[in-house]
PDB file of C-alpha atoms in Angstrom:
ATOM      1  CA  HIS A   1      16.158  36.871  33.669  1.00 89.00           C
ATOM      2  CA  SER A   2      19.161  36.905  35.920  1.00 83.00           C
ATOM      3  CA  GLU A   3      20.406  34.716  38.719  1.00 85.00           C
ATOM      4  CA  ARG A   4      23.657  34.411  40.609  1.00 84.00           C
ATOM      5  CA  LEU A   5      25.525  32.310  38.055  1.00 90.00           C
ATOM      6  CA  GLY A   6      24.131  33.669  34.808  1.00 93.00           C
ATOM      7  CA  SER A   7      21.438  35.392  32.840  1.00 94.00           C
ATOM      8  CA  CYS A   8      19.287  34.894  29.781  1.00 94.00           C
ATOM      9  CA  LEU A   9      17.520  37.453  27.667  1.00 94.00           C
ATOM     10  CA  ALA A  10      15.055  37.042  24.831  1.00 96.00           C
ATOM     11  CA  ARG A  11      13.927  39.811  22.512  1.00 97.00           C
ATOM     12  CA  LEU A  12      10.961  39.177  20.243  1.00 97.00           C
ATOM     13  CA  TRP A  13      10.312  41.862  17.639  1.00 97.00           C
ATOM     14  CA  SER A  14       7.018  42.553  15.877  1.00 96.00           C
ATOM     15  CA  ASP A  15       8.568  41.503  12.532  1.00 97.00           C
ATOM     16  CA  GLY A  16       9.215  37.999  13.913  1.00 96.00           C
ATOM     17  CA  GLU A  17      12.885  38.332  14.794  1.00 97.00           C
ATOM     18  CA  LEU A  18      13.720  36.449  17.997  1.00 97.00           C
ATOM     19  CA  ASP A  19      17.088  36.967  19.691  1.00 97.00           C
ATOM     20  CA  PHE A  20      18.339  34.960  22.660  1.00 96.00           C
ATOM     21  CA  GLU A  21      21.392  36.090  24.640  1.00 96.00           C
ATOM     22  CA  LEU A  22      22.800  33.678  27.213  1.00 94.00           C
ATOM     23  CA  GLN A  23      25.568  34.479  29.696  1.00 96.00           C
ATOM     24  CA  GLY A  24      27.158  32.309  32.349  1.00 96.00           C
ATOM     25  CA  PHE A  25      25.281  29.269  33.642  1.00 94.00           C
ATOM     26  CA  GLY A  26      21.596  28.880  32.831  1.00 91.00           C
ATOM     27  CA  SER A  27      19.372  27.774  35.688  1.00 93.00           C
ATOM     28  CA  SER A  28      16.108  25.937  35.163  1.00 93.00           C
ATOM     29  CA  ARG A  29      14.132  28.793  36.775  1.00 93.00           C
ATOM     30  CA  ALA A  30      15.607  31.526  34.562  1.00 93.00           C
ATOM     31  CA  THR A  31      15.319  29.395  31.420  1.00 94.00           C
ATOM     32  CA  GLU A  32      11.692  28.517  32.099  1.00 95.00           C
ATOM     33  CA  ALA A  33      10.782  32.148  32.867  1.00 95.00           C
ATOM     34  CA  MET A  34      12.479  33.393  29.693  1.00 96.00           C
ATOM     35  CA  LEU A  35      10.757  30.816  27.489  1.00 96.00           C
ATOM     36  CA  SER A  36       7.415  31.562  29.124  1.00 97.00           C
ATOM     37  CA  ASP A  37       7.887  35.225  28.192  1.00 97.00           C
ATOM     38  CA  VAL A  38       8.656  34.259  24.585  1.00 97.00           C
ATOM     39  CA  SER A  39       5.537  32.070  24.422  1.00 97.00           C
ATOM     40  CA  ALA A  40       3.455  34.984  25.714  1.00 97.00           C
ATOM     41  CA  GLY A  41       5.042  37.219  23.051  1.00 97.00           C
ATOM     42  CA  PHE A  42       4.181  34.728  20.308  1.00 97.00           C
ATOM     43  CA  LYS A  43       0.514  35.016  21.311  1.00 96.00           C
ATOM     44  CA  ARG A  44       0.609  38.744  20.485  1.00 96.00           C
ATOM     45  CA  LEU A  45       1.988  38.135  16.983  1.00 97.00           C
ATOM     46  CA  PRO A  46      -0.077  37.068  13.958  1.00 96.00           C
ATOM     47  CA  LYS A  47      -0.365  33.261  13.882  1.00 92.00           C
ATOM     48  CA  ASP A  48       0.938  33.051  10.310  1.00 92.00           C
ATOM     49  CA  LEU A  49       4.098  35.086  11.054  1.00 95.00           C
ATOM     50  CA  GLU A  50       7.164  32.835  10.811  1.00 93.00           C
ATOM     51  CA  CYS A  51       9.890  33.902  13.221  1.00 96.00           C
ATOM     52  CA  ARG A  52      13.639  33.905  12.674  1.00 97.00           C
ATOM     53  CA  CYS A  53      15.836  33.071  15.646  1.00 96.00           C
ATOM     54  CA  VAL A  54      19.418  33.963  16.567  1.00 96.00           C
ATOM     55  CA  ILE A  55      20.978  32.466  19.704  1.00 95.00           C
ATOM     56  CA  ASP A  56      24.081  34.144  21.126  1.00 96.00           C
ATOM     57  CA  MET A  57      25.775  31.707  23.513  1.00 94.00           C
ATOM     58  CA  ARG A  58      29.283  33.134  23.232  1.00 95.00           C
ATOM     59  CA  SER A  59      29.295  34.115  26.911  1.00 96.00           C
ATOM     60  CA  GLY A  60      27.477  31.002  28.097  1.00 95.00           C
ATOM     61  CA  VAL A  61      29.141  28.188  30.031  1.00 95.00           C
ATOM     62  CA  GLY A  62      26.315  25.658  30.219  1.00 91.00           C
ATOM     63  CA  CYS A  63      22.926  25.053  31.765  1.00 91.00           C
ATOM     64  CA  SER A  64      21.309  22.911  34.380  1.00 93.00           C
ATOM     65  CA  PRO A  65      20.023  19.565  33.118  1.00 95.00           C
ATOM     66  CA  LEU A  66      16.812  20.519  34.935  1.00 95.00           C
ATOM     67  CA  ALA A  67      16.333  23.252  32.274  1.00 94.00           C
ATOM     68  CA  VAL A  68      16.041  20.689  29.464  1.00 95.00           C
ATOM     69  CA  PRO A  69      12.357  19.796  30.075  1.00 96.00           C
ATOM     70  CA  ALA A  70      11.388  23.484  29.819  1.00 95.00           C
ATOM     71  CA  ILE A  71      13.323  23.809  26.552  1.00 95.00           C
ATOM     72  CA  VAL A  72      11.717  20.666  25.097  1.00 97.00           C
ATOM     73  CA  ARG A  73       8.256  21.821  26.209  1.00 97.00           C
ATOM     74  CA  PHE A  74       8.802  25.222  24.571  1.00 97.00           C
ATOM     75  CA  LEU A  75       9.924  23.624  21.309  1.00 96.00           C
ATOM     76  CA  ARG A  76       6.960  21.231  21.264  1.00 97.00           C
ATOM     77  CA  VAL A  77       4.439  24.022  21.845  1.00 97.00           C
ATOM     78  CA  ASP A  78       6.004  26.933  19.949  1.00 96.00           C
ATOM     79  CA  GLY A  79       8.834  25.485  17.882  1.00 95.00           C
ATOM     80  CA  ASP A  80       6.820  25.462  14.695  1.00 95.00           C
ATOM     81  CA  ARG A  81       6.758  29.291  14.808  1.00 95.00           C
ATOM     82  CA  ILE A  82      10.542  29.426  14.313  1.00 94.00           C
ATOM     83  CA  ALA A  83      12.117  29.038  10.874  1.00 89.00           C
TER      84      ALA A  83
END
């Protein structure tokens, strides 16, 4: 998901590996869309599969405070899938 000031990418593999790559400034719209895609991907994986997550923020500069509710919502709904 890309916008003028930054982009975010999530890759969810069938073995449970989840990679996030964040660049620039994260908007609430891009963050929410990315996390929605990850939630949809979790639904295609076996429920008992525990996922491992790597977050690459080396090229990130921050995010909108309006993105925080989407992040919290994602963690409340799907956070227990991530080791």
